[in-house]
Amino acid sequence: PCPRLSLSVRSQVNKALLSVQSPNLIYAILLARTQLVQFVRPRKTALWAEDLLLVVNLVNSSSSFRESEGTWTPLCLPLYSPDANVFAYICFLHKHQAPDVCLVLVTSSDDEFFSLAESKDKIADVLHNSGALARIQDAANHPPFLVEEVQAAPFSISKELLHFVYFSTSMNQFIAPGFSPPFWSRQAKQRLLRQYQAVSHWVHRQQARVQHKVLLVNWETEAVFAWVDRDCELYLALDPLTTRASALAICNRLLRWVRAQEATLFITPQMW
């Protein structure tokens, strides 16, 4: 998921990344640990999820990236260019008191290290001076929200809600609260994720002609409710005794909460 940031911080991030000017630049990607803060791409170039995952895994695969003032490396992004390498300038912004925030500038040219290093300095200065970088660093160290926030007023969602995963099909992004009781242990987290996976499989096997799909499965430890329509997929972990009517009521209130918070929870891709 993406870190939760205010509209003003997201605006500063967009402004900083869009300021980079290079005819060979393919992507400007800002990460907070393994979370995507924002990316910018050319108007006619897509950033595929599989390629983005390769970038995230590369950046977090070695401490040398964190310790360096700037790393230049060839990179294979198979969905963007299966037959040729691109090149990435990678820099963690520890000099600006943001050791968990990483800027990745991907280019098709093999000789832009110094020009992209200058671009990095410009981006980092804009983010630091606006205060956005400190907000991103803070967000990297905390979950975007907890289920207790969702249960609070004004939406007042039932405490039968224990956890959830919301996937926006139109934006191809998902959100989920941080784990809290009863899902603190590794075993409980794995059990819940397996249950989400099973219910997702079962609900997608239903006939595709219906406007939306609904499924409630009660286990001994929790119940899992699925709501799938054209715009989203929502999976709720609930008290094991939750009824279908109660699950539907929680689902409707949660959908309203997501829509109200959408601007802070999801990113809007930017283009040069």
CSV table of C-alpha atoms in Angstrom, one decimal:
chain,number,residue,atom,x,y,z
A,1,PRO,CA,0.0,0.0,0.0
A,2,CYS,CA,0.9,3.7,-0.3
A,3,PRO,CA,1.8,5.8,2.8
A,4,ARG,CA,-1.1,8.0,3.9
A,5,LEU,CA,-0.3,11.6,3.2
A,6,SER,CA,-2.2,14.8,3.2
A,7,LEU,CA,-3.2,16.5,-0.1
A,8,SER,CA,-0.7,19.3,0.5
A,9,VAL,CA,2.2,16.9,0.9
A,10,ARG,CA,1.1,14.9,-2.2
A,11,SER,CA,1.0,18.3,-4.1
A,12,GLN,CA,4.5,19.1,-3.0
A,13,VAL,CA,5.7,15.6,-4.1
A,14,ASN,CA,4.1,16.0,-7.5
A,15,LYS,CA,5.6,19.4,-7.9
A,16,ALA,CA,9.1,18.2,-7.1
A,17,LEU,CA,9.0,15.1,-9.3
A,18,LEU,CA,7.5,16.9,-12.2
A,19,SER,CA,10.3,19.5,-12.1
A,20,VAL,CA,12.8,17.0,-13.5
A,21,GLN,CA,13.7,17.8,-17.1
A,22,SER,CA,15.5,15.1,-19.2
A,23,PRO,CA,14.5,13.8,-22.6
A,24,ASN,CA,15.7,10.3,-21.8
A,25,LEU,CA,14.0,10.0,-18.4
A,26,ILE,CA,11.5,7.2,-18.2
A,27,TYR,CA,10.4,7.1,-14.6
A,28,ALA,CA,10.9,9.2,-11.4
A,29,ILE,CA,9.9,7.0,-8.5
A,30,LEU,CA,9.8,8.0,-4.8
A,31,LEU,CA,9.7,5.2,-2.2
A,32,ALA,CA,9.3,5.0,1.5
A,33,ARG,CA,10.9,1.7,2.4
A,34,THR,CA,8.7,-0.7,0.4
A,35,GLN,CA,5.9,1.7,-0.1
A,36,LEU,CA,5.3,3.7,-3.2
A,37,VAL,CA,4.9,7.4,-2.4
A,38,GLN,CA,4.6,8.6,-6.0
A,39,PHE,CA,5.8,8.1,-9.6
A,40,VAL,CA,6.0,10.2,-12.7
A,41,ARG,CA,6.1,8.8,-16.2
A,42,PRO,CA,5.9,10.0,-19.8
A,43,ARG,CA,2.4,10.3,-21.1
A,44,LYS,CA,2.6,7.3,-23.5
A,45,THR,CA,4.7,5.1,-21.2
A,46,ALA,CA,3.1,2.8,-18.6
A,47,LEU,CA,4.7,1.7,-15.4
A,48,TRP,CA,3.8,-2.0,-15.0
A,49,ALA,CA,3.3,-3.4,-11.5
A,50,GLU,CA,5.7,-6.2,-12.2
A,51,ASP,CA,8.4,-3.7,-13.2
A,52,LEU,CA,7.7,-1.5,-10.2
A,53,LEU,CA,8.1,-4.6,-7.9
A,54,LEU,CA,11.5,-5.3,-9.4
A,55,VAL,CA,12.6,-1.7,-8.6
A,56,VAL,CA,11.3,-1.9,-5.0
A,57,ASN,CA,13.0,-5.3,-4.4
A,58,LEU,CA,16.3,-4.0,-5.9
A,59,VAL,CA,16.3,-0.9,-3.7
A,60,ASN,CA,15.6,-2.9,-0.6
A,61,SER,CA,17.9,-5.8,-1.4
A,62,SER,CA,21.2,-4.3,-0.2
A,63,SER,CA,22.4,-2.0,2.5
A,64,SER,CA,24.9,-0.5,0.0
A,65,PHE,CA,22.2,1.5,-1.6
A,66,ARG,CA,21.4,3.1,1.7
A,67,GLU,CA,25.0,3.9,2.5
A,68,SER,CA,25.8,5.4,-0.9
A,69,GLU,CA,25.3,9.0,-1.8
A,70,GLY,CA,24.1,7.9,-5.2
A,71,THR,CA,24.2,4.6,-7.1
A,72,TRP,CA,24.2,4.0,-10.8
A,73,THR,CA,23.1,0.6,-12.0
A,74,PRO,CA,21.8,-1.1,-15.2
A,75,LEU,CA,18.3,-2.5,-14.7
A,76,CYS,CA,16.1,-4.9,-16.6
A,77,LEU,CA,12.4,-4.0,-16.7
A,78,PRO,CA,11.0,-6.8,-18.8
A,79,LEU,CA,7.6,-5.4,-19.4
A,80,TYR,CA,9.0,-2.0,-20.4
A,81,SER,CA,11.9,-3.2,-22.5
A,82,PRO,CA,12.4,-7.0,-22.7
A,83,ASP,CA,15.4,-6.7,-25.1
A,84,ALA,CA,17.5,-3.9,-23.5
A,85,ASN,CA,18.6,-2.6,-20.2
A,86,VAL,CA,17.7,0.8,-18.8
A,87,PHE,CA,19.7,2.6,-16.1
A,88,ALA,CA,18.7,3.7,-12.7
A,89,TYR,CA,20.1,6.4,-10.4
A,90,ILE,CA,19.2,5.4,-6.8
A,91,CYS,CA,19.6,7.5,-3.7
A,92,PHE,CA,18.3,7.4,-0.2
A,93,LEU,CA,17.8,10.9,1.1
A,94,HIS,CA,19.6,10.5,4.5
A,95,LYS,CA,21.4,13.8,4.0
A,96,HIS,CA,18.0,15.4,4.3
A,97,GLN,CA,17.1,13.5,7.5
A,98,ALA,CA,15.0,11.0,5.5
A,99,PRO,CA,17.0,7.7,5.7
A,100,ASP,CA,14.0,5.6,4.7
A,101,VAL,CA,13.0,7.6,1.6
A,102,CYS,CA,14.5,6.7,-1.7
A,103,LEU,CA,14.5,8.4,-5.1
A,104,VAL,CA,14.9,6.3,-8.2
A,105,LEU,CA,15.4,8.0,-11.5
A,106,VAL,CA,15.2,5.6,-14.5
A,107,THR,CA,16.6,6.6,-17.9
A,108,SER,CA,17.3,5.0,-21.2
A,109,SER,CA,20.7,6.7,-21.5
A,110,ASP,CA,23.9,5.3,-19.9
A,111,ASP,CA,25.7,8.6,-19.3
A,112,GLU,CA,23.3,10.7,-17.2
A,113,PHE,CA,24.7,10.0,-13.7
A,114,PHE,CA,25.8,13.5,-13.0
A,115,SER,CA,22.7,15.2,-14.5
A,116,LEU,CA,20.4,12.9,-12.6
A,117,ALA,CA,22.4,13.6,-9.4
A,118,GLU,CA,21.7,17.3,-9.9
A,119,SER,CA,18.0,16.5,-10.4
A,120,LYS,CA,18.0,14.5,-7.2
A,121,ASP,CA,19.5,17.4,-5.3
A,122,LYS,CA,16.8,19.7,-6.7
A,123,ILE,CA,14.0,17.3,-5.8
A,124,ALA,CA,15.3,16.6,-2.3
A,125,ASP,CA,15.7,20.4,-1.6
A,126,VAL,CA,12.1,21.1,-2.7
A,127,LEU,CA,10.7,18.2,-0.5
A,128,HIS,CA,12.9,19.1,2.4
A,129,ASN,CA,12.2,22.9,2.4
A,130,SER,CA,8.4,22.3,2.1
A,131,GLY,CA,8.4,19.9,5.0
A,132,ALA,CA,7.0,17.1,2.8
A,133,LEU,CA,10.1,15.0,3.2
A,134,ALA,CA,9.7,14.9,7.0
A,135,ARG,CA,6.1,13.8,6.6
A,136,ILE,CA,7.0,11.0,4.3
A,137,GLN,CA,9.8,9.8,6.6
A,138,ASP,CA,7.3,9.8,9.5
A,139,ALA,CA,4.7,7.9,7.4
A,140,ALA,CA,7.4,5.3,6.5
A,141,ASN,CA,7.6,4.3,10.2
A,142,HIS,CA,3.9,3.9,10.9
A,143,PRO,CA,1.0,2.0,9.3
A,144,PRO,CA,-1.3,4.3,7.3
A,145,PHE,CA,-4.1,3.8,9.8
A,146,LEU,CA,-5.5,1.3,12.2
A,147,VAL,CA,-8.9,-0.3,12.2
A,148,GLU,CA,-9.8,1.6,15.4
A,149,GLU,CA,-9.8,4.9,13.4
A,150,VAL,CA,-12.3,3.4,11.0
A,151,GLN,CA,-14.5,2.3,13.9
A,152,ALA,CA,-14.6,5.9,15.4
A,153,ALA,CA,-17.0,8.7,14.7
A,154,PRO,CA,-18.4,9.9,12.4
A,155,PHE,CA,-18.7,6.6,10.6
A,156,SER,CA,-19.0,4.6,13.8
A,157,ILE,CA,-18.4,1.2,12.2
A,158,SER,CA,-19.2,-1.8,14.4
A,159,LYS,CA,-16.4,-3.3,16.5
A,160,GLU,CA,-17.2,-6.6,14.8
A,161,LEU,CA,-14.8,-5.3,12.1
A,162,LEU,CA,-11.3,-6.7,12.9
A,163,HIS,CA,-9.4,-6.0,9.6
A,164,PHE,CA,-10.0,-5.4,5.9
A,165,VAL,CA,-8.4,-5.1,2.5
A,166,TYR,CA,-9.8,-2.8,-0.1
A,167,PHE,CA,-8.7,-3.0,-3.7
A,168,SER,CA,-9.5,-0.3,-6.3
A,169,THR,CA,-9.8,-2.0,-9.7
A,170,SER,CA,-9.8,1.4,-11.5
A,171,MET,CA,-6.6,2.6,-9.8
A,172,ASN,CA,-5.0,-0.8,-9.4
A,173,GLN,CA,-4.1,0.0,-5.8
A,174,PHE,CA,-5.1,-1.5,-2.4
A,175,ILE,CA,-5.2,-0.3,1.2
A,176,ALA,CA,-5.3,-2.2,4.5
A,177,PRO,CA,-5.0,-1.1,8.1
A,178,GLY,CA,-2.0,-2.1,10.2
A,179,PHE,CA,-2.4,-5.4,12.1
A,180,SER,CA,-3.8,-5.1,15.6
A,181,PRO,CA,-5.3,-7.7,18.0
A,182,PRO,CA,-6.2,-10.4,17.4
A,183,PHE,CA,-3.7,-10.4,14.5
A,184,TRP,CA,-0.5,-9.5,16.2
A,185,SER,CA,1.2,-12.9,15.9
A,186,ARG,CA,2.8,-14.1,12.7
A,187,GLN,CA,0.6,-17.2,12.8
A,188,ALA,CA,-2.6,-15.1,13.0
A,189,LYS,CA,-1.5,-12.8,10.2
A,190,GLN,CA,-0.7,-15.8,7.9
A,191,ARG,CA,-4.0,-17.4,8.8
A,192,LEU,CA,-6.0,-14.3,7.9
A,193,LEU,CA,-4.1,-13.8,4.6
A,194,ARG,CA,-4.8,-17.4,3.6
A,195,GLN,CA,-8.5,-16.8,4.4
A,196,TYR,CA,-8.6,-13.7,2.3
A,197,GLN,CA,-7.0,-15.7,-0.5
A,198,ALA,CA,-9.5,-18.5,-0.2
A,199,VAL,CA,-12.6,-16.2,-0.1
A,200,SER,CA,-11.3,-14.2,-3.1
A,201,HIS,CA,-10.9,-17.5,-5.1
A,202,TRP,CA,-14.4,-18.6,-4.1
A,203,VAL,CA,-16.2,-15.3,-4.8
A,204,HIS,CA,-14.6,-15.0,-8.2
A,205,ARG,CA,-15.9,-18.4,-9.2
A,206,GLN,CA,-19.5,-17.0,-8.9
A,207,GLN,CA,-21.3,-16.2,-12.2
A,208,ALA,CA,-19.8,-13.1,-13.8
A,209,ARG,CA,-23.2,-11.8,-15.0
A,210,VAL,CA,-24.4,-10.5,-11.6
A,211,GLN,CA,-23.8,-6.8,-10.8
A,212,HIS,CA,-21.9,-7.5,-7.7
A,213,LYS,CA,-20.7,-10.6,-5.8
A,214,VAL,CA,-21.1,-11.2,-2.1
A,215,LEU,CA,-19.9,-14.0,0.1
A,216,LEU,CA,-19.6,-14.6,3.9
A,217,VAL,CA,-17.6,-17.5,5.3
A,218,ASN,CA,-17.5,-18.1,9.0
A,219,TRP,CA,-14.5,-19.8,10.6
A,220,GLU,CA,-13.9,-20.5,14.3
A,221,THR,CA,-11.5,-17.7,14.7
A,222,GLU,CA,-13.1,-15.0,12.4
A,223,ALA,CA,-15.6,-14.6,9.6
A,224,VAL,CA,-14.5,-13.2,6.2
A,225,PHE,CA,-16.9,-11.2,4.1
A,226,ALA,CA,-16.3,-10.4,0.4
A,227,TRP,CA,-17.9,-7.6,-1.7
A,228,VAL,CA,-16.8,-7.5,-5.4
A,229,ASP,CA,-18.2,-5.1,-8.0
A,230,ARG,CA,-16.9,-3.3,-11.1
A,231,ASP,CA,-15.1,-0.6,-9.1
A,232,CYS,CA,-13.6,-2.4,-6.1
A,233,GLU,CA,-13.0,-5.6,-4.1
A,234,LEU,CA,-13.5,-5.4,-0.4
A,235,TYR,CA,-12.6,-8.2,2.1
A,236,LEU,CA,-13.6,-7.9,5.7
A,237,ALA,CA,-12.3,-9.8,8.7
A,238,LEU,CA,-15.1,-9.9,11.2
A,239,ASP,CA,-16.1,-11.4,14.6
A,240,PRO,CA,-16.9,-15.1,13.9
A,241,LEU,CA,-20.5,-14.7,14.9
A,242,THR,CA,-21.2,-11.8,12.5
A,243,THR,CA,-24.4,-12.2,10.5
A,244,ARG,CA,-24.7,-11.5,6.8
A,245,ALA,CA,-27.0,-8.5,7.5
A,246,SER,CA,-24.4,-7.0,9.9
A,247,ALA,CA,-21.6,-7.7,7.4
A,248,LEU,CA,-23.4,-5.8,4.7
A,249,ALA,CA,-24.0,-2.8,7.0
A,250,ILE,CA,-20.3,-2.7,7.9
A,251,CYS,CA,-19.4,-3.0,4.3
A,252,ASN,CA,-21.6,0.0,3.2
A,253,ARG,CA,-20.2,2.2,6.0
A,254,LEU,CA,-16.6,1.2,5.2
A,255,LEU,CA,-17.1,2.0,1.5
A,256,ARG,CA,-18.3,5.5,2.5
A,257,TRP,CA,-15.2,5.9,4.8
A,258,VAL,CA,-12.9,4.9,1.9
A,259,ARG,CA,-14.5,7.4,-0.5
A,260,ALA,CA,-14.2,10.2,2.1
A,261,GLN,CA,-10.5,9.4,2.7
A,262,GLU,CA,-9.6,8.5,-0.9
A,263,ALA,CA,-7.4,11.5,-1.7
A,264,THR,CA,-5.0,10.7,1.2
A,265,LEU,CA,-5.0,6.9,0.8
A,266,PHE,CA,-4.3,6.6,-3.0
A,267,ILE,CA,-1.9,8.1,-5.4
A,268,THR,CA,-2.8,9.7,-8.7
A,269,PRO,CA,-0.2,8.9,-11.3
A,270,GLN,CA,1.5,12.0,-12.7
A,271,MET,CA,2.9,12.4,-16.3
A,272,TRP,CA,5.3,14.7,-18.0
